PDB file of C-alpha atoms in Angstrom:
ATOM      1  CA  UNK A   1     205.716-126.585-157.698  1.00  0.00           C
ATOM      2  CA  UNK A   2     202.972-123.818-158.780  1.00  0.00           C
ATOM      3  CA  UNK A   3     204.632-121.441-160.641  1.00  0.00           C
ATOM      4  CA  UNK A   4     207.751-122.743-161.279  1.00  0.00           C
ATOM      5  CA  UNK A   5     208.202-123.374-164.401  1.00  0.00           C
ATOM      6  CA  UNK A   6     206.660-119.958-166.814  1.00  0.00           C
ATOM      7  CA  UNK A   7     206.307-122.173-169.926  1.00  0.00           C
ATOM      8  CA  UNK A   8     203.797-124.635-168.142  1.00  0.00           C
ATOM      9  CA  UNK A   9     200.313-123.745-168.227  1.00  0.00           C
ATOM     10  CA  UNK A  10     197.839-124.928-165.962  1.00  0.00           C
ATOM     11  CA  UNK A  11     194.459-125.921-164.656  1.00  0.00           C
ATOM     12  CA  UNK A  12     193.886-125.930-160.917  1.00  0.00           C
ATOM     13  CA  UNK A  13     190.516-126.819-159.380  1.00  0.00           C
ATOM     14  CA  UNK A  14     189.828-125.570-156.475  1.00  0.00           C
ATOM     15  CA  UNK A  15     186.952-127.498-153.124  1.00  0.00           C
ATOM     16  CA  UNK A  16     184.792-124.268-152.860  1.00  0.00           C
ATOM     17  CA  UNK A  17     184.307-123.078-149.309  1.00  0.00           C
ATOM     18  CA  UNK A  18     181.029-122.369-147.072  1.00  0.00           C
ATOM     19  CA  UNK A  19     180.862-118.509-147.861  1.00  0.00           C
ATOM     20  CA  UNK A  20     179.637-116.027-145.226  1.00  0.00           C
ATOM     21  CA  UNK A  21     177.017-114.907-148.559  1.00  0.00           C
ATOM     22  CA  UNK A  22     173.598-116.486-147.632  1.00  0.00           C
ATOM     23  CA  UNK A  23     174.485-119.432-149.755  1.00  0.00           C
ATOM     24  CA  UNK A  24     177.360-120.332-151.860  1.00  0.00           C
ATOM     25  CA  UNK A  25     178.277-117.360-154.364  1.00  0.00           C
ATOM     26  CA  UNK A  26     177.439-118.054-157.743  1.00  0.00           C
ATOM     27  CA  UNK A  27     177.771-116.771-161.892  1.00  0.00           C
ATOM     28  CA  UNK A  28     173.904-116.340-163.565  1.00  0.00           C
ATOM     29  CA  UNK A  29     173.621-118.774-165.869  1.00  0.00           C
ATOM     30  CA  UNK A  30     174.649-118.868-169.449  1.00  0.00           C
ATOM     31  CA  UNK A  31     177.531-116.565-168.503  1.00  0.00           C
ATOM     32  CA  UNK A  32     181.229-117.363-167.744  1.00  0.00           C
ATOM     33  CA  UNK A  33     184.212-114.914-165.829  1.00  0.00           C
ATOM     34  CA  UNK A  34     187.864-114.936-166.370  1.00  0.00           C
ATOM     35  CA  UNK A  35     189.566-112.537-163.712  1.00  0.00           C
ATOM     36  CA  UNK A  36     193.335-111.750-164.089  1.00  0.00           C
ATOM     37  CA  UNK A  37     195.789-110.635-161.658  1.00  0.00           C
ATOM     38  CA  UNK A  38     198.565-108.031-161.105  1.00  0.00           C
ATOM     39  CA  UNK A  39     200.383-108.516-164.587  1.00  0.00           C
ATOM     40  CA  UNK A  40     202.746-105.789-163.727  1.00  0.00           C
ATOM     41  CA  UNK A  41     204.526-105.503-166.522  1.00  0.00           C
ATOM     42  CA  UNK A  42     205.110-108.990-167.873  1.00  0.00           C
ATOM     43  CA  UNK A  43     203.769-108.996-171.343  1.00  0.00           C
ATOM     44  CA  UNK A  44     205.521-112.402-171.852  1.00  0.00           C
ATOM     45  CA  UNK A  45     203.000-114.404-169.145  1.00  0.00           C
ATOM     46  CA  UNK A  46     200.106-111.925-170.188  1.00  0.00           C
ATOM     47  CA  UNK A  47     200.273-113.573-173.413  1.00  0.00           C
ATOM     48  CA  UNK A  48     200.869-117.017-172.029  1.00  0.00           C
ATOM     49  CA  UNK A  49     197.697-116.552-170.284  1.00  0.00           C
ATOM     50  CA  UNK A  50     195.288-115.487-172.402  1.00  0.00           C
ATOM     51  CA  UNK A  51     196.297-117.999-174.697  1.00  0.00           C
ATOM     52  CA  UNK A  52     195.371-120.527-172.334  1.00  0.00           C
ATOM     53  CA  UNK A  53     192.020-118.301-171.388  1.00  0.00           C
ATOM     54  CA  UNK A  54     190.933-119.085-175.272  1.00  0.00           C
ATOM     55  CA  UNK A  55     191.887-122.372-175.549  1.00  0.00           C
ATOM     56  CA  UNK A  56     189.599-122.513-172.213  1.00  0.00           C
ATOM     57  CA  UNK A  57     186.676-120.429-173.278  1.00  0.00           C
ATOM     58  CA  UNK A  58     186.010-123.104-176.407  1.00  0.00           C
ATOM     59  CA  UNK A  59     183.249-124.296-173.803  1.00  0.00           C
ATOM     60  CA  UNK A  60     182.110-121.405-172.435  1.00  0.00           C
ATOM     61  CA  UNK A  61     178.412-120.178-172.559  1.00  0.00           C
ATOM     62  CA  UNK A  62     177.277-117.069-174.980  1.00  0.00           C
ATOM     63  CA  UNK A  63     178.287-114.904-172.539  1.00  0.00           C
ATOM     64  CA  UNK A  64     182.117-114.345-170.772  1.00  0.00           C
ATOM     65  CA  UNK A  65     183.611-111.600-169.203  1.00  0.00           C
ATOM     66  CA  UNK A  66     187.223-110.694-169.196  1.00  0.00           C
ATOM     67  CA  UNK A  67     187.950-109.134-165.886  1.00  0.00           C
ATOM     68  CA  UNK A  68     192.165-107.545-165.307  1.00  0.00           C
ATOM     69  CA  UNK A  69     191.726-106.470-161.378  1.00  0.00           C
ATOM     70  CA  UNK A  70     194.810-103.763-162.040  1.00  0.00           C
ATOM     71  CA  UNK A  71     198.520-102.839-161.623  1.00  0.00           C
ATOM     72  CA  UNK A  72     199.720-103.441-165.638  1.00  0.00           C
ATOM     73  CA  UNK A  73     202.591-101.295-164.825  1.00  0.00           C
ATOM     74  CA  UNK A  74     206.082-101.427-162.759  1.00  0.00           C
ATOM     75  CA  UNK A  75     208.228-103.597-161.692  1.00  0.00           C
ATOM     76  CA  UNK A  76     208.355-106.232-164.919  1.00  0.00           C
ATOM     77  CA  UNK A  77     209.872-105.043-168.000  1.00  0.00           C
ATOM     78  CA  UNK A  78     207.594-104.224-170.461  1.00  0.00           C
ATOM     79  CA  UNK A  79     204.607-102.358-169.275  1.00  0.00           C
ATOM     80  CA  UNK A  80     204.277-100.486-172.546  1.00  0.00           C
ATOM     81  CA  UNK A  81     203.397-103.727-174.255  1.00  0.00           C
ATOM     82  CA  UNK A  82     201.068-104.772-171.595  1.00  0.00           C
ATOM     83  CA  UNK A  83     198.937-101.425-172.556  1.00  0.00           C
ATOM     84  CA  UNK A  84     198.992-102.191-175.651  1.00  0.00           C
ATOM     85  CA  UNK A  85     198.169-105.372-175.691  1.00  0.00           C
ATOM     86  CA  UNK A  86     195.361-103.888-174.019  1.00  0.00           C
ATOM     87  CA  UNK A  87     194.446-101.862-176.751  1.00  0.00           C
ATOM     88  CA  UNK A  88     194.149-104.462-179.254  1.00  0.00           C
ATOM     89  CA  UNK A  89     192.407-106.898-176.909  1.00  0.00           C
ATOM     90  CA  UNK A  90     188.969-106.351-178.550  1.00  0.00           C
ATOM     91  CA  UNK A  91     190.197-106.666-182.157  1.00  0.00           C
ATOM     92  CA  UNK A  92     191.622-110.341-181.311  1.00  0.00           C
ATOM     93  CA  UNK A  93     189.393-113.645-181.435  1.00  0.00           C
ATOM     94  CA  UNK A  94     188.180-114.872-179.021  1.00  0.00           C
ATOM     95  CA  UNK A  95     188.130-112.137-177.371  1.00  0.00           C
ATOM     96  CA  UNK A  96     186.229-110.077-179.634  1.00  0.00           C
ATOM     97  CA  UNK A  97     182.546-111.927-178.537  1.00  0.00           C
ATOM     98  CA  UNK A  98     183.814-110.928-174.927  1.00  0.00           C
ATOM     99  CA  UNK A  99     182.453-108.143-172.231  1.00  0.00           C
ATOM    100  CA  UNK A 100     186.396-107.196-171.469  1.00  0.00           C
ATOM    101  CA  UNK A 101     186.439-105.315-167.810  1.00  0.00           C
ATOM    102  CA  UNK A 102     190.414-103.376-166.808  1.00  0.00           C
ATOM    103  CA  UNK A 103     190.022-101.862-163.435  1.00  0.00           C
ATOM    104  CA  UNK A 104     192.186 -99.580-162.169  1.00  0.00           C
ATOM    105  CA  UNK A 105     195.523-100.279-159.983  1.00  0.00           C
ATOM    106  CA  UNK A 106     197.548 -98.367-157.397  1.00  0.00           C
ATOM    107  CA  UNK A 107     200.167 -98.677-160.035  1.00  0.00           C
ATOM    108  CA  UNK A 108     198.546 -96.290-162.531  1.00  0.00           C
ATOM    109  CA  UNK A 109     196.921 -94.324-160.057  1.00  0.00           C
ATOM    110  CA  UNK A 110     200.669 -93.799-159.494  1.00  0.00           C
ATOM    111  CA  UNK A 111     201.593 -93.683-163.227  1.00  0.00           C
ATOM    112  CA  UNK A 112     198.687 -90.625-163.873  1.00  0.00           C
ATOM    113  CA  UNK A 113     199.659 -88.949-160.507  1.00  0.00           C
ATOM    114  CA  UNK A 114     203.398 -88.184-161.971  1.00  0.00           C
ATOM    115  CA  UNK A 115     201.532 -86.866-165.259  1.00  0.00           C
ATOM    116  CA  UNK A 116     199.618 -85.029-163.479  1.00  0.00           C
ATOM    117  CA  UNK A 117     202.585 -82.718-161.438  1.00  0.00           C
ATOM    118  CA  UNK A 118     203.133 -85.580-158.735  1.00  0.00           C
ATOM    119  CA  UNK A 119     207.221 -85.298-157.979  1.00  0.00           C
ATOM    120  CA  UNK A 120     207.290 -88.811-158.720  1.00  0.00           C
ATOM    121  CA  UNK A 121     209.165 -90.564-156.432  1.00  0.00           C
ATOM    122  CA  UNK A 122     206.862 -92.842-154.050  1.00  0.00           C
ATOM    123  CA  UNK A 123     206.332 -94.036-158.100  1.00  0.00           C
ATOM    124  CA  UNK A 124     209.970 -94.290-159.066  1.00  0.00           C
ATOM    125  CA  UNK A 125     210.643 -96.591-155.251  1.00  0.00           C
ATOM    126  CA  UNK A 126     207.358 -98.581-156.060  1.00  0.00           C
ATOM    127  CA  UNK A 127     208.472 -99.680-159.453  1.00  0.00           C
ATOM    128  CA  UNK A 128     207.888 -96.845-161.518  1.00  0.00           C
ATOM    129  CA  UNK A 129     211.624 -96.549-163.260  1.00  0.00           C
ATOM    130  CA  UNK A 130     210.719-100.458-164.907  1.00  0.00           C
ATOM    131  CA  UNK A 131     207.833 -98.136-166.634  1.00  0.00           C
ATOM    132  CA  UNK A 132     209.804 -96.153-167.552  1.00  0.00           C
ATOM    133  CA  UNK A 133     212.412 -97.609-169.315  1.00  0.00           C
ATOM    134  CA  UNK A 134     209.865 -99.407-171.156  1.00  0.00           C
ATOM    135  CA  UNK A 135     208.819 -96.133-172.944  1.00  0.00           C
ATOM    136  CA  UNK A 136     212.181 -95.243-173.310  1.00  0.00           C
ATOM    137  CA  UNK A 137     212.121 -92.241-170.667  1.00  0.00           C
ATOM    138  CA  UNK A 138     215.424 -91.521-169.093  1.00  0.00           C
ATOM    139  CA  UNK A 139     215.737 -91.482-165.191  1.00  0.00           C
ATOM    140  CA  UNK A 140     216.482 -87.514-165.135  1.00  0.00           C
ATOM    141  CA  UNK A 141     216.348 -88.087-160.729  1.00  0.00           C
ATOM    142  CA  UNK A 142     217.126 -83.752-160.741  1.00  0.00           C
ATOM    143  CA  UNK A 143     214.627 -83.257-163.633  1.00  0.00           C
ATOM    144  CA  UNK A 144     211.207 -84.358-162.641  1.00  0.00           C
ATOM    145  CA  UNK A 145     209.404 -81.880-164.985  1.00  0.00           C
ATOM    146  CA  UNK A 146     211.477 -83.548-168.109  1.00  0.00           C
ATOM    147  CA  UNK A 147     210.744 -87.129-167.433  1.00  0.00           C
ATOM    148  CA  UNK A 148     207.260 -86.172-167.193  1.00  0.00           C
ATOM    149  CA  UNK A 149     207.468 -84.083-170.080  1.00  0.00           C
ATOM    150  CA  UNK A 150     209.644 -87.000-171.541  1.00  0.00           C
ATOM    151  CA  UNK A 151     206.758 -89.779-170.923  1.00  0.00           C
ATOM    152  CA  UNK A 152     203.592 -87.711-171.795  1.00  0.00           C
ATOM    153  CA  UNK A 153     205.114 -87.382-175.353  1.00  0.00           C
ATOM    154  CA  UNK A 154     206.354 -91.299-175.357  1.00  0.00           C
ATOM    155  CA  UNK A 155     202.945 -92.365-173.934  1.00  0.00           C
ATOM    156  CA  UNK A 156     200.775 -92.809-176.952  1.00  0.00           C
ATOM    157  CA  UNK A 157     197.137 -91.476-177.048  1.00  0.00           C
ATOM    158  CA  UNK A 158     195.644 -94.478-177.051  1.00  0.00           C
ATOM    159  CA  UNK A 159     197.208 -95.396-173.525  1.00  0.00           C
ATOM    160  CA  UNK A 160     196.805 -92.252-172.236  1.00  0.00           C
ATOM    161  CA  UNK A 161     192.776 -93.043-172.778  1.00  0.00           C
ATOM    162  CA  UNK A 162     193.184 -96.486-171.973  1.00  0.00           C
ATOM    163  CA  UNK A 163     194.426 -95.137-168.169  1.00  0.00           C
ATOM    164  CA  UNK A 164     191.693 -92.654-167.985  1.00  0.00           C
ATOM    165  CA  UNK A 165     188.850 -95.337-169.120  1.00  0.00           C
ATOM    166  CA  UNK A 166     189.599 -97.879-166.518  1.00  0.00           C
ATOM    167  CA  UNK A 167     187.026 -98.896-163.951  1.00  0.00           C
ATOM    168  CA  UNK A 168     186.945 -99.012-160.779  1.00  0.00           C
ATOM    169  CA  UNK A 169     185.085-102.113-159.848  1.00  0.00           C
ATOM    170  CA  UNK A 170     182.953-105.015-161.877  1.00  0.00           C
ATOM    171  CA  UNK A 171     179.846-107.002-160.686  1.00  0.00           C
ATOM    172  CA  UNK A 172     178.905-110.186-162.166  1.00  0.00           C
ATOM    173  CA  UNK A 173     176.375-112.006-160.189  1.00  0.00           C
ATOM    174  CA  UNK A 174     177.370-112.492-156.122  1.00  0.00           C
ATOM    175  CA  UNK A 175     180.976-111.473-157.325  1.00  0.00           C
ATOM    176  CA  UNK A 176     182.651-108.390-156.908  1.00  0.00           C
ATOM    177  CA  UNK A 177     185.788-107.565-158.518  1.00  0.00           C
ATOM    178  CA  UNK A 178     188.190-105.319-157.385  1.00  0.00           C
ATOM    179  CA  UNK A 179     192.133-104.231-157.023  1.00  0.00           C
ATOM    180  CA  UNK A 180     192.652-103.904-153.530  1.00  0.00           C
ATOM    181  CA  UNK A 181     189.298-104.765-151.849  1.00  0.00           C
ATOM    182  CA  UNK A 182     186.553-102.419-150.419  1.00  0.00           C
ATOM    183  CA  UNK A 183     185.519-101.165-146.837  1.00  0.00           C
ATOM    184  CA  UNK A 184     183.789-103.197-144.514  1.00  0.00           C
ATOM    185  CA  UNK A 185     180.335-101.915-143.550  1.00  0.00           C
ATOM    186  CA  UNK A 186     180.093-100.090-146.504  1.00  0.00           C
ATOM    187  CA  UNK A 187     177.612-100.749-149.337  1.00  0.00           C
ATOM    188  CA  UNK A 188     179.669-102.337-152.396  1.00  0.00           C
ATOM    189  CA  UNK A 189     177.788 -99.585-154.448  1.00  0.00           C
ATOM    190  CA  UNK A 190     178.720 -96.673-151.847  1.00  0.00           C
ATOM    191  CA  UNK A 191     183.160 -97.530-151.800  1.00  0.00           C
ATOM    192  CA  UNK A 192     185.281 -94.913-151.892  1.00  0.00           C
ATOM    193  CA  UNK A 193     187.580 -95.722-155.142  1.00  0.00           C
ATOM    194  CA  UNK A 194     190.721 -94.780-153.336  1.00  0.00           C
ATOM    195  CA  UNK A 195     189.726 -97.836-150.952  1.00  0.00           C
ATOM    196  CA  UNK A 196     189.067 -99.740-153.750  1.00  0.00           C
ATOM    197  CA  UNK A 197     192.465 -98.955-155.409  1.00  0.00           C
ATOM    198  CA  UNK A 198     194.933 -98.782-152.037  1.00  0.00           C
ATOM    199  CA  UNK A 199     192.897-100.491-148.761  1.00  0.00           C
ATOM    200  CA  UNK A 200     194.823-103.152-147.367  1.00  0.00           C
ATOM    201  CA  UNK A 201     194.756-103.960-143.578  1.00  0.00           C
ATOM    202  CA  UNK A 202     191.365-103.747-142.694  1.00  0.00           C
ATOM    203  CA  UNK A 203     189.699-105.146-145.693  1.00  0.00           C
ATOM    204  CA  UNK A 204     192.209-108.386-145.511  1.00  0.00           C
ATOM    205  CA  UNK A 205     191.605-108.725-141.454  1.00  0.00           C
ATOM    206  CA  UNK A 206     187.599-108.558-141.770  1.00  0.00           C
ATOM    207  CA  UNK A 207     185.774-111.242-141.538  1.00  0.00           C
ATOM    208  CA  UNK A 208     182.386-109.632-142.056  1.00  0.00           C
ATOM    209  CA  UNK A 209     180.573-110.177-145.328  1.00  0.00           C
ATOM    210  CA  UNK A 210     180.884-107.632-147.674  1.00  0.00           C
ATOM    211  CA  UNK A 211     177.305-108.653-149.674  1.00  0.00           C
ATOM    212  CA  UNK A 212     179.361-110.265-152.352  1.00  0.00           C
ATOM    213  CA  UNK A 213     182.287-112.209-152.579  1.00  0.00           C
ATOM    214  CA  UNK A 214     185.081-110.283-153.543  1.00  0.00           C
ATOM    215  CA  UNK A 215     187.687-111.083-156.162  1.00  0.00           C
ATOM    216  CA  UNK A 216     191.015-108.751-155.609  1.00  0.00           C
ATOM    217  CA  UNK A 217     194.623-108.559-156.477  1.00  0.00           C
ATOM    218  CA  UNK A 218     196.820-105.848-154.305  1.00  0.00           C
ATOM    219  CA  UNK A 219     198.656-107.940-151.976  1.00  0.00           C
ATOM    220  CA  UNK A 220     200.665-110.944-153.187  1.00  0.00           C
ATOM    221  CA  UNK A 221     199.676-114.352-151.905  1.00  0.00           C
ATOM    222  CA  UNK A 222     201.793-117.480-153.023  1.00  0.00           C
ATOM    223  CA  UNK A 223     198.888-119.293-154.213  1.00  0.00           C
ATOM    224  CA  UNK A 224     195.462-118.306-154.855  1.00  0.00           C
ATOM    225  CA  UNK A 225     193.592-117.322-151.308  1.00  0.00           C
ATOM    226  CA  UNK A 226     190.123-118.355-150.712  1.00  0.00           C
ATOM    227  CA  UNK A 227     188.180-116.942-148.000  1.00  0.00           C
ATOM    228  CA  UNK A 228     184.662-117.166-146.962  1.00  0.00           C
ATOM    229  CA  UNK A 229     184.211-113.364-147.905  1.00  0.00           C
ATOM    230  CA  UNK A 230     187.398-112.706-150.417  1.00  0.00           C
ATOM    231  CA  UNK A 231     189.508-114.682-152.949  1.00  0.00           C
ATOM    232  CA  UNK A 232     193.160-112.940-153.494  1.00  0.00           C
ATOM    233  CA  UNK A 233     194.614-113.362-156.383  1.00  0.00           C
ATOM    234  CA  UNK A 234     197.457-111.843-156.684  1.00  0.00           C
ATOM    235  CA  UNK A 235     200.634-114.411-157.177  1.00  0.00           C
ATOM    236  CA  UNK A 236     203.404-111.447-157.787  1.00  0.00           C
ATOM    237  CA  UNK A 237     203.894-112.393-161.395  1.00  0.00           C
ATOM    238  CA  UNK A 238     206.647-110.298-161.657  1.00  0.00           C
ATOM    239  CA  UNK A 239     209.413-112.436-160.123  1.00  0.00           C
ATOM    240  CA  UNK A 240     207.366-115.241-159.556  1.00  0.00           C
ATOM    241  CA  UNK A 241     206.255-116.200-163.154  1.00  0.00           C
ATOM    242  CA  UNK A 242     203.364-116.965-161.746  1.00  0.00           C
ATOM    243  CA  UNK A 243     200.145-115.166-163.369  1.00  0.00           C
ATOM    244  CA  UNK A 244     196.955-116.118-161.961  1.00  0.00           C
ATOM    245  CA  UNK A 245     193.295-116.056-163.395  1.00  0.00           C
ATOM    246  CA  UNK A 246     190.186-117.000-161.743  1.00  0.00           C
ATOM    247  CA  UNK A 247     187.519-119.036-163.475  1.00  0.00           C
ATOM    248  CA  UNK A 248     183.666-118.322-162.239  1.00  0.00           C
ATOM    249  CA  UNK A 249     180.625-120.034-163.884  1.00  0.00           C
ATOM    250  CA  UNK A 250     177.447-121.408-162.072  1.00  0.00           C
ATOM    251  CA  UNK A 251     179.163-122.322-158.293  1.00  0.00           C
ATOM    252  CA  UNK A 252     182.154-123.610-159.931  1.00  0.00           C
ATOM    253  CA  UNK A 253     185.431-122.006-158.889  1.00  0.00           C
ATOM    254  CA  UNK A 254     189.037-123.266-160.799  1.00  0.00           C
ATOM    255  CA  UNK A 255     191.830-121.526-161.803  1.00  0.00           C
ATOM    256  CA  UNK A 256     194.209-121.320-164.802  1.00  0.00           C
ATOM    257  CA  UNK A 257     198.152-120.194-164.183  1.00  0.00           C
ATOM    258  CA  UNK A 258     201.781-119.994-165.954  1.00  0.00           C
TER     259      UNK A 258
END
């Protein structure tokens, strides 16, 4: 069964569908796109994953991007270690020679909102207390100020910038990656990022075409969704042990999993 075993790695190929785009969606050539899922705070299939992304990217073309479509933190255990795996990312081979993309999630949006004076607790009932006790924060639930105070003096400097670096959205050819997904009828170069980070019903209900097809995470789907206009991603890796990346060169479409 997909997913059910964490230590297996594989390769799933995937019968690309007639897209809503005015022809099948497709990578310029010479280039190659990995796009990760919600990780949400399991380091342990994170590195699973991109060891099977390098093994993988032994045939890829001069130029790959590394796209993570958001939420790092809550829920799993170690979301500290998922930033900073993060941070290193660039220093490691392969993935040194690659054009690494981390977009922003509802989860940090979250995460920076508490720093930033938020009480906390639609954080804390979303997942927020796995975060953290992986910094080592006490849950103070009368003492909001000193768990923030608590986690802006765990939180080292170089997460802190990694959260206020990430991006919002990623184009590679007639892709467009994304957390959540983006408003129909509006330009993919006009969205709102708080669609981009938190829209859910009316982006996953349209059928329209959005101008490019749209690669998301956000809401969990057992398997990899493809739609003529979206392609979900999201296999809720925390409990399922199932993290999912999308593959994307030329017209091809496959996928690599735990």
């Amino acid at each position: 069964m997909f997913g059910a075993n964490p230590h297996i790695l594989r390769i799933m190929d995937i019968e690309t569908p007639q897209t809503s785009l005015s022809q099948s969606p497709s990578i310029p050539p010479g280039t190659r796109v990995y796009a990760v899922g919600d990780i949400h705070g399991r380091s342990d299939l994170l590195d699973q994953l991109l060891q099977t992304i390098a093994k993988d990217s032994v045939s890829a073309p001069d130029e790959v991007h590394l796209v993570f479509l958001g939420d790092y933190v809550d829920r799993g255990p170690d979301s500290k270690r998922v930033l900073e795996r993060f941070v290193g990312l660039k220093r490691e081979r392969p993935f040194i020679d690659f054009e690494i993309h981390i977009l922003k999630g509802n989860h940090e949006v979250l995460m920076e909102t508490f720093l930033n004076g938020d009480d906390g607790d639609i954080w804390f009932n979303a997942g927020g207390l796995a975060t953290l006790v992986s910094y080592d924060v006490p849950y103070l639930p009368k003492d909001g100020p000193m768990m923030r105070e608590s986690l802006a003096y765990a939180l080292p400097k170089s997460h802190k910038k990694l959260l206020s670096k990430m991006e919002n959205i990623h184009c590679v050819g007639d892709y467009a990656f994304v957390h959540a997904g983006v408003r129909p009828g509006v330009p993919i170069d006009q969205q709102d990022p708080d669609d981009l980070t938190w829209i859910r019903r009316v982006f996953l209900d349209s059928e329209e075409d959005f101008g490019k097809m749209v690669v998301h995470g956000h809401t969990p789907v057992a398997v990899p969704d493809v739609l003529p206009n979206r392609i979900a991603i999201d296999t809720k890796a925390w409990c399922s042990n199932t993290l999912t990346a999308i593959v994307l060169e030329g017209e091809s479409q496959r996928f690599l999993s735990t």
